[in-house]
Amino acid sequence: MTHSRRDAFKLLGAGAAAAALPASGAMEVLPASPGPAGYFGLSEVKLGDGPFLRAQKLDEAYLLRLEPDRMLHNFRVNAGLRPKAPVYGGWESVDPWIEIRCHGHTLGHYLTAAACMFESTGDTRFAERVDYIVAELAECQAKTGGWLTAFPDGVAPLADSLAGKPFPGVPWYTTHKVLAGLRDAHLHRGSKQALDAFVKFADWIDTAARDVSDDRLQKMLDREHGGMNEVLADLAEITGDGRYLRLARRFCHLALLDPLERGEDRLDGLHSNTQIPKVIGFNRIYAVSRGGGGAYDRAAQFFWESVVNERSFATGGHGDFEHFFPKAEFPKHLGSAKTMETCCTHNMLRLTRSLFERDASVRYTDYFERALYNGILASQDSESGMMTYFQSTQPGYVRLYHTPFDSFWCCTGTGMENHARYGENIYARNVDSLFVNLFIPSTLEWRERGITLTQATRFPDSDNTRLVFRCKEPQNLRIALRHPAWCETMSIRVNGRRAVKSRLAGEYYYIERRVRDGDTIELRAPMRLTLEPLPNAPANSSSEWAALMYGPIVLAARLGTAGLTPGSQLIINERESGTMLNEKVDIPQWNRPLHELLANTKRTNSAELRFTTTGFEGGKSVELIPWFRMTQERYNLYWRGATPDGYRSQA
Ligand SMILES: [Zn+2]
């Protein structure tokens, strides 16, 4: 690269669109996809003050309230060791006759969450907890020969499933959580003992499955088994031992892989959170196979496209009562109290993240951002720090959260992890580029390059973001600024110079320069109000149901607290809603075309996102705030408009 003047920066744009840009330096047409990219480690990114840091702090406090010895109780019992504290309640001690049997899953999630929290914050209390749990598990393994379970019947569910006998619950789902916890204790805490325990358990599985026929194994995989293929592929990469990759392939459920690989969406009626982890595993196997395994790649990409574009609500969440429903039936499910399981969003984000690593396309981060705000940040009670299971689309409903010690749902476990790893997707890098992906206050310490980048922003309450670079020596860098698809024209100002406009919505805007200490880039990404129709609406009723969005932020109407005692009754023991929520709530009705809803909605506060919509039936108006801030209050998410001839189809 040559520079036309000492301080020039190049406006590289992206793809063919680059040629249309005004430039103060030479231009270069880049390939439409920047290719693979890697994320930074959690220790390299620190969150600044804002909603994500607040969520992280609530999660820190919750993780520190939990007692490792209580989570270890049944692991010790099964290994013939004396437990040191009573077991927790909820799914950790549910009666053995209940079909949901995933005793011990919490320990795996906790290991992941605590290891990530240690890497994110540097707080050694989390490292101590990880080390303690790993040492305890190693003590159990010394007795069992490798397996680690907390099931009421020890190792029997694993052994019986491999033997082709009837088996209770979801033993491989839980085993995946334990293995993933050990993997993360190794990757995020640097625990050698965790890697040893991971290898020991995987070796036990490898031996136990060796003489099991592929047919029998496939039959076993009809039951939910988490991301067993994913952790085994990870272990193959960590150890370089191809034996684990072969085992990972054997743990791939062909009933899902085959149709996806052919580009056939047969997801209707399937349990969603059973499928997503398998697909994460397909993608990992492809990545670890280094160019082999195109079928895994095709399946993962097709699945992502199908779920994101055709099966998701405006929030990025999907499903009803944990299952995929027929794509044309969205309106029928809006009234359900059990739409949008939070685990599913968690796992879709993990899949998105791993797809981005292979192909750093803005569309992945666009979805990531949408689901991060409207699904993950939204899942935590801003007072108690407790987290959701479902996030219901039912008009007049309210979010419900788990109890601290007597729930331990699947979503409690993934929830612990969610708020410990916000730092990992804000930035990414490849050989020549630094990607700025999310507008989140943070500081990136890029140690390898000696660059510190501080991002200051009040996004989404403000559309400005300021990036300040610190470095001892000037150095050449290509900075890839994400221009989100929701923003028409983004303006970019370097060191206070006249702003340039990017019209590359949905692509990266590249700046190539010799970065000097103190260099500043100011971004403005104006948001606008839009209507987000339900996916797959028939052509003649495409405007019948829609949610209101402001940029990537879903807006919800505040409908008060009638019949609720905020706090106590919203923290619940089980997934059931409780009849207290069935109180009749007056839902404002919009009896006009939806585009008029958009025209009647105005922002009313410049400091934070607040809107008012006027013109509802009876002259009513409603206040709207971001859906992610809607806690302990009734809400409405989707609006039904009248089609031009006044006809309304029956939902
Ligand atoms: Zn869940």
XYZ file of C-alpha atoms and ligand atoms in Angstrom:
652
model
C 0.000 0.000 0.000
C 1.206 3.484 -0.735
C -0.110 6.586 0.934
C -0.837 9.746 -0.997
C 0.139 11.815 2.000
C 1.654 11.111 5.362
C -1.562 11.029 7.302
C -3.864 9.763 4.597
C -6.269 6.950 5.294
C -7.653 4.687 2.693
C -11.335 4.159 2.280
C -11.380 0.660 1.069
C -15.073 -0.102 1.295
C -16.019 -3.656 0.543
C -16.642 -5.541 -2.671
C -17.580 -3.682 -5.833
C -19.394 -1.011 -3.831
C -16.053 0.433 -2.835
C -15.684 2.100 -6.198
C -18.631 4.389 -5.469
C -17.076 5.878 -2.372
C -15.615 9.329 -2.136
C -12.007 8.903 -1.127
C -9.242 10.944 0.317
C -6.746 8.237 -0.517
C -6.317 5.388 -2.964
C -9.047 2.787 -3.071
C -8.878 -0.914 -3.328
C -11.602 -3.364 -4.187
C -11.648 -6.154 -1.655
C -13.320 -9.512 -1.876
C -16.907 -9.391 -0.605
C -16.045 -11.699 2.275
C -13.051 -10.883 4.447
C -12.432 -14.613 4.973
C -11.693 -16.250 8.296
C -11.124 -14.247 11.459
C -10.306 -14.992 15.066
C -11.807 -13.518 18.197
C -9.738 -12.081 20.990
C -9.413 -13.852 24.314
C -11.624 -12.691 27.163
C -8.578 -11.437 29.062
C -7.820 -9.027 26.207
C -11.176 -7.244 26.365
C -12.499 -5.396 29.404
C -16.041 -4.055 29.484
C -16.629 -0.378 30.237
C -19.597 1.023 32.125
C -22.893 0.134 30.478
C -25.644 -2.494 30.431
C -23.289 -5.378 29.652
C -20.933 -4.611 32.525
C -23.910 -4.320 34.861
C -25.190 -7.708 33.681
C -21.740 -9.215 34.161
C -21.541 -7.887 37.726
C -24.929 -9.376 38.619
C -23.734 -12.701 37.240
C -20.472 -12.459 39.202
C -22.465 -12.010 42.402
C -24.702 -14.993 41.598
C -21.781 -17.267 40.751
C -20.118 -16.395 44.056
C -23.307 -17.215 45.979
C -23.296 -20.777 44.651
C -21.393 -23.395 46.639
C -19.209 -25.852 44.720
C -19.636 -28.585 47.350
C -23.404 -28.578 46.822
C -22.962 -28.973 43.056
C -20.418 -31.745 43.663
C -22.688 -33.677 46.054
C -23.906 -36.407 43.682
C -20.607 -36.693 41.814
C -18.971 -37.658 45.104
C -21.801 -40.017 46.079
C -21.546 -41.827 42.730
C -17.794 -42.189 43.144
C -18.277 -43.692 46.592
C -16.997 -40.596 48.389
C -18.676 -38.795 51.247
C -20.484 -35.632 50.082
C -19.428 -32.414 51.801
C -22.685 -30.429 51.535
C -26.340 -31.106 50.684
C -27.381 -31.180 47.034
C -29.151 -28.193 45.473
C -32.862 -28.239 44.595
C -34.684 -27.998 41.262
C -33.337 -30.063 38.395
C -30.292 -30.989 40.497
C -32.388 -33.108 42.851
C -35.564 -33.792 40.901
C -37.254 -37.124 41.679
C -35.660 -39.954 39.711
C -38.998 -40.896 38.120
C -39.346 -37.556 36.366
C -38.182 -37.770 32.768
C -36.085 -34.582 32.950
C -33.022 -36.057 34.534
C -29.958 -33.962 34.054
C -28.517 -33.996 37.568
C -25.025 -32.560 37.400
C -25.517 -30.344 34.346
C -25.201 -27.250 36.545
C -21.667 -28.165 37.579
C -20.563 -28.230 33.935
C -22.154 -24.865 33.173
C -20.668 -23.464 36.363
C -17.154 -24.538 35.405
C -17.535 -22.802 32.045
C -19.033 -19.672 33.602
C -16.453 -19.399 36.394
C -13.523 -20.019 34.029
C -14.828 -17.357 31.612
C -15.489 -14.972 34.484
C -11.940 -15.422 35.714
C -10.600 -14.657 32.263
C -12.943 -11.672 31.837
C -12.330 -10.063 35.225
C -9.048 -11.467 36.564
C -10.848 -12.112 39.861
C -8.929 -15.002 41.435
C -11.948 -16.160 43.443
C -13.272 -17.664 40.205
C -9.948 -19.356 39.470
C -9.933 -20.865 42.969
C -13.419 -22.238 42.464
C -12.512 -23.760 39.100
C -9.391 -25.340 40.566
C -11.288 -26.703 43.545
C -14.039 -28.293 41.438
C -11.558 -29.790 38.965
C -9.515 -31.309 41.813
C -12.679 -32.785 43.317
C -13.674 -34.281 39.952
C -10.192 -35.753 39.584
C -10.630 -37.379 42.994
C -13.925 -38.880 41.777
C -12.251 -40.152 38.593
C -9.584 -41.893 40.613
C -12.411 -44.043 41.990
C -14.516 -44.488 38.828
C -11.808 -44.992 36.239
C -12.897 -41.972 34.171
C -16.640 -41.408 34.152
C -18.201 -38.528 36.065
C -21.936 -38.478 36.708
C -24.412 -37.106 39.242
C -27.368 -39.273 38.161
C -29.334 -41.054 40.904
C -28.252 -44.365 39.366
C -24.588 -43.615 38.863
C -23.132 -44.556 35.502
C -26.041 -46.850 34.548
C -27.761 -44.409 32.141
C -24.562 -44.054 30.083
C -23.787 -47.768 30.157
C -27.365 -48.800 29.353
C -27.656 -46.349 26.468
C -24.503 -47.793 24.895
C -25.730 -51.332 25.504
C -28.936 -50.621 23.570
C -31.066 -50.985 26.725
C -33.808 -48.555 27.792
C -32.278 -45.628 29.680
C -33.776 -42.740 31.625
C -33.373 -38.986 31.073
C -30.764 -37.309 28.906
C -27.429 -38.672 30.170
C -25.373 -37.569 27.150
C -26.798 -34.053 27.334
C -25.469 -33.800 30.879
C -22.196 -35.486 29.987
C -21.659 -32.856 27.310
C -22.046 -30.093 29.924
C -19.463 -31.724 32.222
C -16.988 -32.236 29.364
C -17.541 -28.678 28.107
C -16.919 -27.378 31.633
C -13.601 -29.256 31.793
C -12.673 -27.986 28.314
C -13.377 -24.399 29.367
C -11.531 -24.786 32.660
C -8.563 -25.695 30.481
C -9.073 -23.032 27.785
C -10.130 -20.088 29.973
C -8.427 -20.880 33.275
C -5.433 -22.754 31.889
C -6.045 -25.777 34.120
C -3.848 -28.684 33.132
C -5.699 -30.905 35.596
C -8.971 -30.077 33.793
C -7.500 -31.189 30.476
C -6.328 -34.429 32.090
C -9.821 -35.072 33.476
C -11.354 -34.206 30.066
C -9.059 -36.723 28.334
C -9.728 -39.376 30.962
C -13.522 -39.098 30.605
C -13.306 -39.006 26.782
C -11.088 -42.095 26.848
C -13.635 -43.896 29.007
C -16.326 -43.032 26.415
C -14.092 -44.083 23.521
C -13.483 -47.470 25.123
C -17.121 -47.963 26.127
C -18.368 -47.098 22.613
C -15.710 -49.017 20.698
C -17.689 -52.214 20.161
C -21.059 -50.507 19.833
C -22.352 -50.693 16.267
C -23.011 -47.473 14.386
C -26.687 -48.427 14.098
C -27.063 -48.763 17.839
C -25.182 -45.544 18.414
C -27.488 -43.713 16.002
C -30.512 -45.051 17.844
C -29.042 -43.754 21.112
C -28.557 -40.342 19.472
C -32.315 -40.066 18.873
C -32.349 -38.782 22.474
C -31.089 -35.278 23.308
C -27.300 -35.434 23.692
C -26.126 -31.818 23.730
C -22.990 -31.125 21.725
C -21.146 -34.402 22.338
C -19.748 -34.191 18.784
C -18.582 -30.626 19.476
C -16.576 -31.328 22.651
C -14.943 -34.377 21.105
C -13.913 -32.362 18.028
C -12.558 -29.704 20.399
C -10.539 -32.342 22.214
C -9.151 -33.578 18.885
C -7.970 -30.041 18.164
C -6.529 -29.473 21.636
C -4.628 -32.783 21.762
C -3.986 -33.337 18.039
C -5.300 -36.894 18.508
C -7.420 -38.007 15.527
C -9.091 -40.693 17.651
C -11.343 -38.033 19.205
C -12.285 -36.661 15.792
C -13.377 -40.146 14.707
C -15.414 -40.436 17.888
C -16.901 -36.968 17.276
C -18.058 -38.145 13.853
C -19.650 -41.231 15.401
C -21.589 -38.908 17.727
C -23.113 -37.037 14.747
C -26.815 -37.701 14.429
C -27.358 -38.631 10.792
C -31.128 -38.138 10.997
C -30.370 -34.419 11.270
C -27.129 -34.194 9.306
C -28.322 -35.900 6.123
C -31.351 -33.731 5.270
C -29.560 -30.524 6.301
C -26.626 -31.402 4.093
C -29.045 -31.812 1.179
C -30.559 -28.399 1.941
C -33.818 -29.813 3.315
C -35.435 -28.131 6.297
C -37.234 -30.892 8.187
C -37.152 -29.100 11.512
C -40.931 -28.788 12.062
C -41.866 -30.312 15.390
C -38.289 -31.060 16.446
C -36.991 -30.100 19.881
C -34.948 -27.043 19.102
C -32.305 -27.128 21.810
C -31.572 -30.748 20.911
C -30.692 -29.789 17.340
C -28.621 -26.584 17.663
C -25.758 -28.128 19.681
C -25.499 -30.973 17.151
C -25.099 -28.384 14.403
C -22.454 -26.492 16.390
C -20.687 -29.857 16.458
C -21.024 -30.275 12.667
C -19.375 -26.912 12.221
C -16.576 -27.744 14.659
C -15.891 -31.060 12.934
C -15.616 -29.230 9.629
C -13.249 -26.668 11.147
C -11.083 -29.282 12.864
C -11.031 -31.477 9.730
C -9.102 -28.726 7.911
C -10.928 -28.680 4.616
C -12.456 -32.159 4.749
C -16.070 -32.766 5.661
C -17.972 -30.505 3.283
C -21.235 -32.170 4.302
C -20.819 -30.864 7.853
C -20.165 -27.409 6.490
C -23.203 -27.377 4.199
C -25.439 -28.655 6.986
C -24.285 -26.007 9.468
C -24.706 -23.120 7.052
C -28.084 -24.258 5.785
C -29.381 -24.732 9.331
C -28.244 -21.246 10.355
C -29.897 -19.609 7.341
C -33.094 -21.496 7.907
C -33.420 -20.714 11.623
C -32.274 -17.090 11.411
C -34.196 -16.063 8.305
C -37.307 -18.189 8.449
C -37.870 -19.366 11.996
C -36.962 -16.461 14.269
C -38.988 -13.739 15.898
C -37.772 -10.126 15.731
C -35.702 -10.748 18.867
C -33.605 -13.477 17.243
C -35.309 -16.059 19.496
C -37.425 -18.883 18.172
C -39.701 -21.815 18.926
C -42.678 -22.546 21.132
C -42.558 -24.876 24.126
C -38.953 -25.676 23.131
C -39.915 -26.904 19.650
C -39.677 -25.640 16.088
C -43.136 -25.075 14.637
C -44.199 -24.966 10.960
C -42.858 -21.801 9.384
C -46.274 -20.577 8.258
C -47.735 -20.806 11.778
C -46.097 -17.859 13.524
C -49.361 -15.994 14.313
C -50.751 -19.082 16.056
C -47.843 -19.106 18.513
C -47.792 -15.416 19.447
C -50.251 -16.112 22.267
C -48.075 -18.742 23.922
C -46.482 -18.225 27.345
C -43.583 -20.462 26.303
C -42.071 -19.019 23.165
C -38.348 -18.272 22.768
C -36.394 -20.556 25.111
C -33.281 -18.676 26.217
C -30.955 -21.706 25.788
C -31.850 -21.763 22.102
C -30.710 -18.178 21.651
C -27.547 -18.949 23.634
C -26.773 -21.839 21.315
C -27.655 -19.927 18.138
C -25.120 -17.316 19.238
C -22.489 -20.015 19.751
C -23.198 -21.336 16.257
C -23.091 -17.822 14.801
C -19.792 -17.168 16.487
C -18.219 -20.304 15.083
C -19.522 -19.544 11.575
C -18.062 -16.032 11.782
C -14.648 -17.469 12.576
C -14.670 -19.171 9.192
C -16.280 -16.334 7.257
C -16.183 -12.887 8.868
C -19.393 -11.615 7.268
C -21.334 -8.727 8.746
C -24.594 -10.677 8.468
C -23.392 -13.001 11.225
C -22.698 -10.105 13.549
C -25.987 -8.440 12.591
C -27.832 -11.495 13.865
C -25.458 -11.782 16.824
C -26.157 -8.194 17.896
C -29.915 -8.591 17.540
C -30.024 -11.766 19.619
C -27.465 -10.468 22.128
C -29.570 -7.435 23.078
C -33.063 -8.819 22.591
C -32.457 -12.376 23.793
C -29.458 -12.525 26.129
C -29.223 -9.119 27.798
C -33.019 -9.321 27.933
C -32.932 -12.617 29.821
C -31.585 -11.264 33.108
C -33.624 -9.556 35.816
C -31.846 -6.235 36.323
C -32.516 -6.355 40.084
C -31.980 -9.949 41.214
C -29.667 -11.109 38.416
C -31.862 -14.202 37.959
C -32.576 -15.367 34.398
C -35.410 -16.443 32.135
C -36.390 -19.785 30.697
C -38.910 -18.723 28.063
C -39.370 -15.146 26.921
C -42.996 -15.171 26.003
C -44.556 -13.307 23.090
C -47.980 -13.504 24.766
C -49.621 -10.051 24.897
C -49.809 -8.816 28.485
C -47.330 -11.391 29.784
C -44.282 -10.780 31.958
C -40.813 -12.297 32.227
C -40.337 -15.043 34.817
C -36.967 -15.871 36.371
C -35.386 -18.825 38.149
C -34.808 -18.978 41.881
C -31.189 -18.858 43.053
C -31.037 -22.354 44.617
C -34.146 -24.337 43.669
C -34.519 -24.151 39.883
C -31.314 -25.029 37.988
C -33.066 -25.271 34.659
C -31.118 -25.713 31.435
C -31.503 -21.942 30.964
C -30.084 -21.274 34.441
C -26.951 -23.082 33.326
C -26.526 -21.400 29.953
C -27.591 -18.173 31.663
C -24.616 -18.341 34.053
C -22.335 -18.548 31.022
C -23.992 -15.815 28.960
C -23.109 -12.881 31.144
C -19.531 -14.023 31.731
C -18.456 -13.748 28.102
C -19.733 -10.482 26.671
C -16.174 -9.424 25.857
C -15.534 -12.110 23.302
C -17.449 -10.861 20.268
C -16.853 -7.114 20.273
C -13.638 -7.308 18.248
C -11.955 -9.814 15.949
C -8.814 -9.945 13.849
C -7.122 -11.665 10.956
C -3.710 -11.291 9.380
C -4.229 -7.754 8.229
C -7.467 -6.450 9.767
C -8.889 -5.459 13.111
C -12.672 -5.898 13.097
C -14.809 -3.602 15.208
C -18.036 -5.590 15.407
C -20.192 -4.393 18.263
C -20.853 -0.993 19.775
C -20.143 -1.839 23.399
C -18.028 0.255 25.794
C -14.794 -1.671 26.218
C -11.026 -1.658 26.097
C -9.129 -4.046 23.845
C -5.520 -4.816 24.779
C -4.079 -6.259 21.587
C -0.851 -7.406 23.232
C 0.594 -9.084 20.155
C 0.522 -5.774 18.279
C 1.057 -3.438 21.231
C -2.219 -1.635 20.505
C -4.827 -0.579 23.034
C -8.211 0.415 21.669
C -10.787 2.058 23.899
C -14.370 2.250 22.739
C -16.696 4.747 24.425
C -20.362 4.639 23.577
C -23.828 4.914 25.084
C -25.276 2.711 22.351
C -28.162 2.066 21.846
C -29.357 5.181 23.706
C -26.957 7.139 21.517
C -25.814 6.327 17.965
C -22.246 7.607 18.507
C -19.188 5.494 19.135
C -15.677 6.793 19.736
C -12.578 4.654 19.233
C -9.237 5.822 20.616
C -5.992 4.011 19.759
C -2.928 3.922 21.992
C 0.378 2.491 20.798
C 4.044 3.159 21.494
C 5.119 2.928 17.859
C 3.042 3.881 14.791
C 2.004 0.847 12.792
C 0.076 -0.079 9.686
C -3.380 -1.405 10.316
C -6.520 -2.096 8.357
C -9.519 -1.286 10.519
C -12.752 -2.996 9.494
C -15.716 -1.083 10.855
C -18.948 -3.021 10.787
C -21.632 -1.108 8.937
C -24.775 -2.815 10.231
C -27.557 -3.665 7.794
C -30.005 -1.664 9.942
C -28.133 1.597 9.305
C -28.541 3.286 5.921
C -25.642 5.731 6.056
C -22.890 5.573 8.636
C -20.620 8.563 9.075
C -16.972 8.181 10.030
C -14.605 10.859 11.210
C -10.893 10.253 11.703
C -9.014 12.606 14.040
C -11.782 15.191 13.788
C -11.560 15.569 10.013
C -14.604 16.043 7.827
C -16.861 13.043 8.155
C -17.092 10.567 5.287
C -20.230 8.596 4.589
C -20.434 4.851 4.234
C -23.370 3.474 2.305
C -22.174 -0.096 2.689
C -24.995 -1.317 4.921
C -24.357 -4.952 5.749
C -20.633 -4.829 4.921
C -17.378 -3.732 6.474
C -16.062 -0.255 5.898
C -12.273 -0.416 5.784
C -9.842 2.208 6.885
C -6.197 1.560 6.180
C -3.732 3.792 7.922
C -0.566 4.073 9.883
C -2.056 4.124 13.355
C -0.454 6.564 15.782
C -0.879 7.025 19.496
C -4.038 9.015 20.186
C -5.688 8.405 16.803
C -9.435 8.695 17.121
C -12.251 7.381 14.983
C -15.757 8.634 15.614
C -18.628 6.658 14.189
C -22.229 7.650 13.891
C -24.660 4.882 12.988
C -28.127 6.474 12.967
C -30.955 4.141 13.900
C -34.461 4.435 12.594
C -37.836 3.006 13.462
C -38.871 0.039 11.363
C -41.566 -2.610 11.340
C -40.359 -6.186 11.547
C -43.089 -8.438 10.136
C -43.394 -12.034 11.264
C -41.399 -14.286 8.932
C -43.103 -16.201 6.160
C -46.362 -14.279 6.250
C -48.399 -15.010 3.107
C -47.847 -12.302 0.494
C -51.344 -10.875 0.888
C -51.015 -10.387 4.631
C -47.364 -9.452 4.989
C -48.175 -6.405 7.050
C -50.601 -8.084 9.399
C -48.321 -8.727 12.365
C -45.159 -6.805 13.135
C -42.907 -5.708 15.962
C -41.453 -2.219 16.207
C -37.685 -1.898 16.091
C -35.254 0.948 16.508
C -32.065 -0.096 14.770
C -31.382 -3.597 16.144
C -33.408 -2.966 19.296
C -36.886 -4.475 19.610
C -39.354 -2.153 21.318
C -42.124 -3.334 23.611
C -45.116 -1.502 25.040
C -45.345 -1.064 28.809
C -48.653 -2.416 30.071
C -48.256 -1.906 33.812
C -48.161 -4.289 36.748
C -51.829 -5.172 37.292
C -52.142 -8.390 39.296
C -48.401 -8.650 39.911
C -46.315 -8.249 42.993
C -43.013 -7.380 41.345
C -40.166 -9.428 42.734
C -41.406 -12.392 44.708
C -43.877 -14.130 42.422
C -41.832 -13.620 39.261
C -39.017 -15.703 40.662
C -40.333 -19.196 40.274
C -39.377 -22.761 41.014
C -40.444 -24.438 37.828
C -41.163 -23.656 34.229
C -44.867 -23.234 34.900
C -46.237 -19.757 34.556
C -48.521 -19.681 37.554
C -52.169 -18.768 37.222
C -51.639 -15.330 38.730
C -50.509 -14.211 35.301
C -53.809 -15.022 33.684
C -55.406 -11.821 34.895
C -57.220 -10.067 32.065
C -54.958 -7.395 30.657
C -56.221 -4.669 28.399
C -54.125 -4.882 25.225
C -54.263 -1.732 23.098
C -55.676 -2.510 19.648
C -54.377 -1.062 16.408
C -57.174 -1.125 13.880
C -55.372 0.527 11.024
C -52.653 -0.436 8.562
C -49.346 -1.055 10.318
C -47.414 1.608 8.417
C -49.555 4.119 10.312
C -48.307 2.589 13.572
C -44.824 3.499 12.466
C -45.854 7.043 11.585
C -47.580 7.451 14.967
C -44.523 6.420 16.991
C -42.178 9.146 18.222
C -39.083 9.139 20.386
C -39.810 11.179 23.498
C -36.497 11.191 25.342
C -33.118 12.039 23.866
C -31.060 10.600 26.732
C -32.494 7.065 26.618
C -34.726 5.066 24.327
C -38.338 5.913 25.096
C -41.110 6.206 22.546
C -44.806 6.917 22.513
C -47.302 5.560 20.021
C -50.603 7.393 19.731
C -53.810 6.529 17.909
C -54.799 3.161 19.361
C -58.471 2.272 19.496
C -60.349 4.544 21.852
C -57.688 7.262 21.450
C -55.222 5.416 23.689
C -51.468 5.800 23.543
C -48.696 3.549 24.850
C -45.118 4.035 25.968
C -42.479 1.791 24.385
C -39.034 0.968 25.720
C -36.400 -1.535 24.596
C -37.629 -5.097 25.090
C -34.363 -5.918 26.837
C -35.200 -3.432 29.604
C -38.698 -4.803 30.210
C -38.511 -6.462 33.607
C -41.208 -7.058 36.237
C -43.822 -5.417 34.080
C -46.449 -6.585 31.600
C -45.708 -5.927 27.953
C -46.775 -6.264 24.358
C -44.346 -7.152 21.594
C -46.256 -7.728 18.342
C -48.968 -5.562 16.836
C -51.705 -6.631 14.509
C -52.668 -4.194 11.807
C -55.673 -4.063 9.534
C -54.909 -4.963 5.931
C -56.068 -2.355 3.396
C -59.492 -3.935 2.885
C -60.012 -4.260 6.600
C -59.940 -8.067 6.436
C -58.206 -9.958 9.205
C -57.373 -13.604 8.777
C -57.995 -15.918 11.676
C -54.808 -16.646 13.565
Zn -33.101 -23.863 28.438
